[in-house]
Amino acid sequence: MTQPIMQTKEQLVDLLCELVEVKSITGTHEEIDIAQKVKEKLGQLDYFKQNPDMLQLHPTEDGRFFVTALHKKENVKKTVILISHFDVVDVEDYGPLKEYAFNPKALTELMKQRKDEYDPRVQADLESGEWLFGRGTMDMKCGLTVHMSLIERACSGQFDGNLLLLTVPDEEVNSVGMRAAVPALVKMAETYDLEYELVLNSEPIFSLYPGDENHYMYTGSIGKLLPGFLCYGQETHVGEPFSGLNATLMSAMVAMEMELNTSFCEMAPSQESPPPTAQFQRDLKTDYSVQIPHRSVSLYNLLLMERSVEKTVDMLLETAGTAARKIEEFYALRAEQYAQLHGKEDISKKVSVSVYTFDQLRNYAISTFGKEHVQALEGRVWMRKGELGNRELSIQLVDEYAVLCNELGPMIVLFFAPPFYPAVETSHYPIIQGLTKEMTNYAERTHEISFTSLQYFNGISDLSYVGLKEELSGIAAYTGNVPVWDITYSIPFEELKKFDVPVLNFGPVGRDAHQQTERLHVDYAFVKLKDMLEHLLYTVFKTT
């Protein structure tokens, strides 16, 4: 039997650094490189040398890969899935230290030399010598590193059940990897006669407020929608503004109704979802002219817990309707003020703003202009698939439809751009109730760590694609309003219904994800967390 290569703290630090050094920014070729790196490292284990079919690279639709590594015990069905992602966000925020962002040891030493440039909390962590800085150290190559360690333990016969490691690309953008993995996991269960008991993620602990140092385990993951509002006004010369309607005004009114609107917040026993906030807003003029911008678009981050998609669509339409009435009122008031300024009774026509869903707009276009005309319109957009991403394609398509159906304007069109992360929450499962209780007690007595169980991981994660609480019939309120649905973006909802497994997120302590000061607490990750996850697995296989 070969000596362990992924068990000591020092071995795991070296493995983490080796993974971080692969600059696997989402969408780059290095995402492919790191998938191959993980397969290569796990391929060094005797079990996978003897059972090479149990370690596989699986292609996604766009040429990237996700990795599965299954340790299967003979005549055993009970299986825990360990999921992680190996992509990271870019490193532009590192400034002059950018070239060191993927070299944790060198970066940490350089930051120590410049520690006076950082806030006191970062300075304290640098001085302690307990933290490792660098892109991906906490989000989430640490989780992958520990999972690889657990697979090695399984290969040495340490657990009474099966372990299936799954690590994927693209979690930070569209979750291409996890969406492709779900059907593969369903198929693997049939092929290898597996019963999935638990999906265990190890995303890092996210703070609930600045300075929060509590330790959390999560029994679910928060959901996310990306609703868009295309505003179509009426063109006019800037010298005659009351002869048209400026779309930037329309988007501004939508923003006044959507931005930080607490009506969209949901409450859980110990959490609340943040209110929506704009992620994108611009007019759609392509160059400068003295014509007002009469088309604009905005996208909003909207987080979900229990609320259904159908109910959310109703709320968004109501919000757009409120914005439409306020646009009309604002326009009338300004027109009246301008008329008084010039001593004229009426200097403009009244405006009336309608609200449509994308599905309604598309159906109107088909009934008015015919299916062939609409297909030709869409074909012109699809020709740009290699040039534009999902969000830009969505905007382009809605805009084309709005221009075609301009007689419906002025109007606000509600649509959805990818991605969609369904909310998942499994605290009601007996296995999760038992595990949270056991792990809370174990952490307290063994490591003197107090854990709080939260229903939703607030950082958004691939756990969203484990199961589906929404009824398939209700999902149409979403899919029908995604312009790129089934062309460049889809979610395997039927497989999600089949892949209904309890989830738990139990991960390392880190700080400042997606920032220059991203860092990992090393001792916690590779000593305490490793021990706690091993105990968790022993507990799962003992009690299920």
Coordinates of N, CA, C and O in Angstrom, one line a residue, residues 438-510:
E438 N -25.6 16.2 15.5 CA -24.4 15.4 15.8 C -23.1 16.3 15.6 O -22.2 16.3 16.4
M439 N -23.1 17.0 14.4 CA -21.9 17.8 14.1 C -21.8 19.0 15.0 O -20.7 19.4 15.4
T440 N -22.9 19.6 15.5 CA -22.8 20.7 16.4 C -22.2 20.2 17.7 O -21.3 20.8 18.3
N441 N -22.7 19.0 18.2 CA -22.1 18.5 19.5 C -20.6 18.1 19.3 O -19.8 18.3 20.2
Y442 N -20.3 17.4 18.1 CA -18.9 17.0 17.9 C -18.0 18.2 17.8 O -16.9 18.1 18.4
A443 N -18.4 19.2 17.1 CA -17.5 20.4 17.0 C -17.2 21.0 18.3 O -16.1 21.5 18.6
E444 N -18.3 21.1 19.2 CA -18.1 21.7 20.5 C -17.2 20.9 21.4 O -16.3 21.4 22.0
R445 N -17.4 19.6 21.5 CA -16.6 18.8 22.4 C -15.2 18.5 21.9 O -14.3 18.3 22.7
T446 N -15.0 18.4 20.6 CA -13.7 18.0 20.0 C -12.9 19.2 19.7 O -11.6 19.2 19.9
H447 N -13.5 20.3 19.2 CA -12.7 21.4 18.7 C -13.1 22.8 19.4 O -12.6 23.8 19.0
E448 N -14.0 22.7 20.3 CA -14.5 23.9 21.0 C -15.0 25.0 20.1 O -14.7 26.1 20.2
I449 N -15.7 24.5 19.0 CA -16.3 25.4 18.0 C -17.8 25.3 18.1 O -18.4 24.2 18.2
S450 N -18.4 26.5 18.2 CA -19.9 26.6 18.3 C -20.5 26.8 16.9 O -20.1 27.8 16.2
F451 N -21.3 25.9 16.4 CA -21.9 26.0 15.1 C -23.4 26.4 15.2 O -24.1 26.1 16.1
T452 N -23.8 27.2 14.2 CA -25.2 27.5 14.0 C -25.6 27.0 12.7 O -24.9 27.1 11.7
S453 N -26.8 26.3 12.7 CA -27.3 25.8 11.4 C -28.2 26.8 10.8 O -29.1 27.3 11.4
L454 N -27.9 27.1 9.5 CA -28.8 28.0 8.7 C -29.4 27.3 7.6 O -28.9 26.3 7.0
Q455 N -30.6 27.7 7.2 CA -31.4 27.0 6.2 C -30.8 27.3 4.8 O -30.9 26.4 3.9
Y456 N -30.2 28.4 4.6 CA -29.7 28.8 3.2 C -28.3 29.3 3.2 O -28.0 30.2 4.0
F457 N -27.5 28.7 2.4 CA -26.2 29.2 2.1 C -26.4 30.5 1.3 O -27.1 30.5 0.2
N458 N -25.8 31.6 1.8 CA -26.2 32.9 1.2 C -25.2 33.3 0.1 O -25.3 34.4 -0.4
G459 N -24.3 32.4 -0.3 CA -23.3 32.8 -1.3 C -23.7 32.3 -2.7 O -22.9 32.5 -3.7
I460 N -24.8 31.6 -2.9 CA -25.3 31.0 -4.1 C -24.3 29.9 -4.5 O -23.1 30.0 -4.5
S461 N -24.9 28.7 -4.8 CA -24.0 27.6 -5.0 C -24.7 26.6 -5.9 O -25.9 26.6 -6.2
D462 N -23.9 25.6 -6.4 CA -24.4 24.5 -7.2 C -25.3 23.6 -6.5 O -25.9 22.7 -7.2
L463 N -25.5 23.7 -5.2 CA -26.5 22.9 -4.5 C -27.9 23.2 -5.0 O -28.8 22.4 -4.8
S464 N -28.0 24.3 -5.7 CA -29.3 24.7 -6.2 C -29.8 23.6 -7.2 O -31.1 23.6 -7.5
Y465 N -29.0 22.9 -7.8 CA -29.4 21.9 -8.8 C -29.5 20.5 -8.2 O -29.4 19.5 -9.0
V466 N -29.7 20.4 -6.9 CA -29.9 19.1 -6.3 C -31.4 19.1 -5.9 O -31.8 19.8 -4.9
G467 N -32.2 18.4 -6.6 CA -33.6 18.4 -6.4 C -34.3 19.7 -6.9 O -33.7 20.6 -7.4
L468 N -35.7 19.7 -6.8 CA -36.5 20.8 -7.3 C -37.8 20.8 -6.6 O -38.6 19.9 -6.7
K469 N -38.0 21.8 -5.8 CA -39.3 21.9 -5.0 C -40.4 22.5 -5.8 O -41.6 22.3 -5.6
E470 N -40.0 23.3 -6.9 CA -41.1 23.8 -7.8 C -41.8 22.7 -8.5 O -41.1 21.7 -8.9
E471 N -43.0 22.9 -8.8 CA -43.7 22.0 -9.7 C -43.3 22.3 -11.1 O -43.2 23.5 -11.5
L472 N -43.2 21.2 -11.9 CA -42.7 21.4 -13.3 C -43.7 22.3 -14.1 O -43.3 23.1 -14.9
S473 N -45.0 22.2 -13.7 CA -46.0 23.1 -14.4 C -45.8 24.5 -14.1 O -46.0 25.4 -15.0
G474 N -45.3 24.9 -12.9 CA -45.1 26.3 -12.6 C -43.8 26.9 -13.2 O -43.7 28.1 -13.2
I475 N -42.9 26.0 -13.6 CA -41.6 26.5 -14.1 C -41.8 27.2 -15.4 O -41.0 28.0 -15.9
A476 N -42.9 26.9 -16.1 CA -43.2 27.6 -17.4 C -43.2 29.1 -17.3 O -42.9 29.8 -18.3
A477 N -43.6 29.6 -16.1 CA -43.6 31.0 -15.9 C -42.2 31.6 -16.1 O -42.0 32.8 -16.4
Y478 N -41.2 30.7 -15.8 CA -39.8 31.1 -16.0 C -39.3 30.8 -17.5 O -38.9 31.7 -18.2
T479 N -39.4 29.6 -17.9 CA -38.8 29.1 -19.2 C -39.5 29.9 -20.3 O -38.8 30.2 -21.3
G480 N -40.8 30.2 -20.2 CA -41.4 30.9 -21.3 C -40.9 32.3 -21.5 O -41.2 33.0 -22.6
N481 N -40.2 32.9 -20.5 CA -39.8 34.2 -20.6 C -38.3 34.4 -20.6 O -37.7 35.4 -20.3
V482 N -37.6 33.3 -20.9 CA -36.1 33.3 -21.1 C -35.9 33.3 -22.6 O -36.1 32.2 -23.3
P483 N -35.5 34.4 -23.2 CA -35.3 34.4 -24.6 C -34.4 33.3 -25.2 O -34.6 32.9 -26.4
V484 N -33.4 32.9 -24.5 CA -32.4 32.0 -25.0 C -32.7 30.5 -24.6 O -31.9 29.6 -24.8
W485 N -33.9 30.3 -24.0 CA -34.2 29.0 -23.5 C -34.1 27.9 -24.6 O -34.7 28.0 -25.6
D486 N -33.4 26.8 -24.2 CA -33.3 25.6 -25.1 C -32.5 25.9 -26.4 O -32.4 25.1 -27.3
I487 N -31.9 27.1 -26.4 CA -31.0 27.4 -27.5 C -29.5 27.5 -27.0 O -28.7 26.7 -27.5
T488 N -29.3 28.4 -26.1 CA -27.9 28.4 -25.5 C -28.0 28.2 -24.0 O -26.9 28.2 -23.3
Y489 N -29.2 28.0 -23.4 CA -29.3 27.8 -21.9 C -30.5 26.9 -21.6 O -31.6 27.1 -22.2
S490 N -30.3 26.0 -20.7 CA -31.4 25.2 -20.2 C -31.0 24.6 -18.9 O -29.8 24.6 -18.5
I491 N -32.0 24.1 -18.2 CA -31.8 23.4 -16.9 C -32.5 22.1 -17.0 O -33.7 22.0 -17.4
P492 N -31.9 21.0 -16.6 CA -32.6 19.7 -16.7 C -33.6 19.5 -15.6 O -33.4 18.7 -14.7
F493 N -34.7 20.2 -15.7 CA -35.7 20.2 -14.6 C -36.2 18.8 -14.2 O -36.4 18.5 -13.1
E494 N -36.5 18.0 -15.3 CA -37.0 16.6 -15.0 C -36.0 15.8 -14.2 O -36.4 15.1 -13.3
E495 N -34.7 15.9 -14.6 CA -33.7 15.2 -13.9 C -33.5 15.7 -12.4 O -33.3 15.0 -11.5
L496 N -33.7 17.0 -12.3 CA -33.7 17.6 -10.9 C -34.7 17.0 -10.1 O -34.5 16.8 -8.9
K497 N -35.9 16.8 -10.6 CA -37.0 16.2 -9.8 C -36.6 14.8 -9.4 O -36.9 14.3 -8.3
K498 N -35.9 14.0 -10.3 CA -35.4 12.7 -9.9 C -34.3 12.7 -8.9 O -34.1 11.9 -8.0
F499 N -33.4 13.8 -9.0 CA -32.2 13.9 -8.2 C -32.6 14.7 -7.0 O -32.1 15.8 -6.7
D500 N -33.4 14.1 -6.1 CA -33.9 14.8 -4.9 C -33.2 14.2 -3.7 O -33.6 13.2 -3.2
V501 N -32.1 14.8 -3.3 CA -31.3 14.3 -2.2 C -31.0 15.4 -1.2 O -30.9 16.5 -1.5
P502 N -31.0 15.0 0.1 CA -30.7 16.0 1.1 C -29.3 16.6 0.9 O -28.4 16.0 0.4
V503 N -29.2 17.9 1.3 CA -27.9 18.6 1.1 C -27.4 19.2 2.4 O -28.2 19.5 3.3
L504 N -26.1 19.4 2.4 CA -25.5 20.1 3.5 C -24.2 20.8 3.0 O -23.5 20.2 2.2
N505 N -24.1 22.0 3.4 CA -22.8 22.8 3.1 C -22.1 22.9 4.4 O -22.5 23.5 5.3
F506 N -20.9 22.4 4.4 CA -20.0 22.4 5.6 C -18.6 22.6 5.1 O -18.0 21.8 4.5
G507 N -18.1 23.9 5.3 CA -16.9 24.3 4.7 C -15.9 25.0 5.5 O -16.1 25.2 6.7
P508 N -14.9 25.5 4.9 CA -13.8 26.2 5.7 C -14.1 27.6 6.1 O -15.1 28.2 5.7
V509 N -13.2 28.1 6.9 CA -13.3 29.5 7.3 C -12.4 30.3 6.4 O -11.2 30.0 6.2
G510 N -13.0 31.3 5.7 CA -12.3 32.2 4.9 C -12.8 33.6 5.0 O -13.8 33.8 5.6

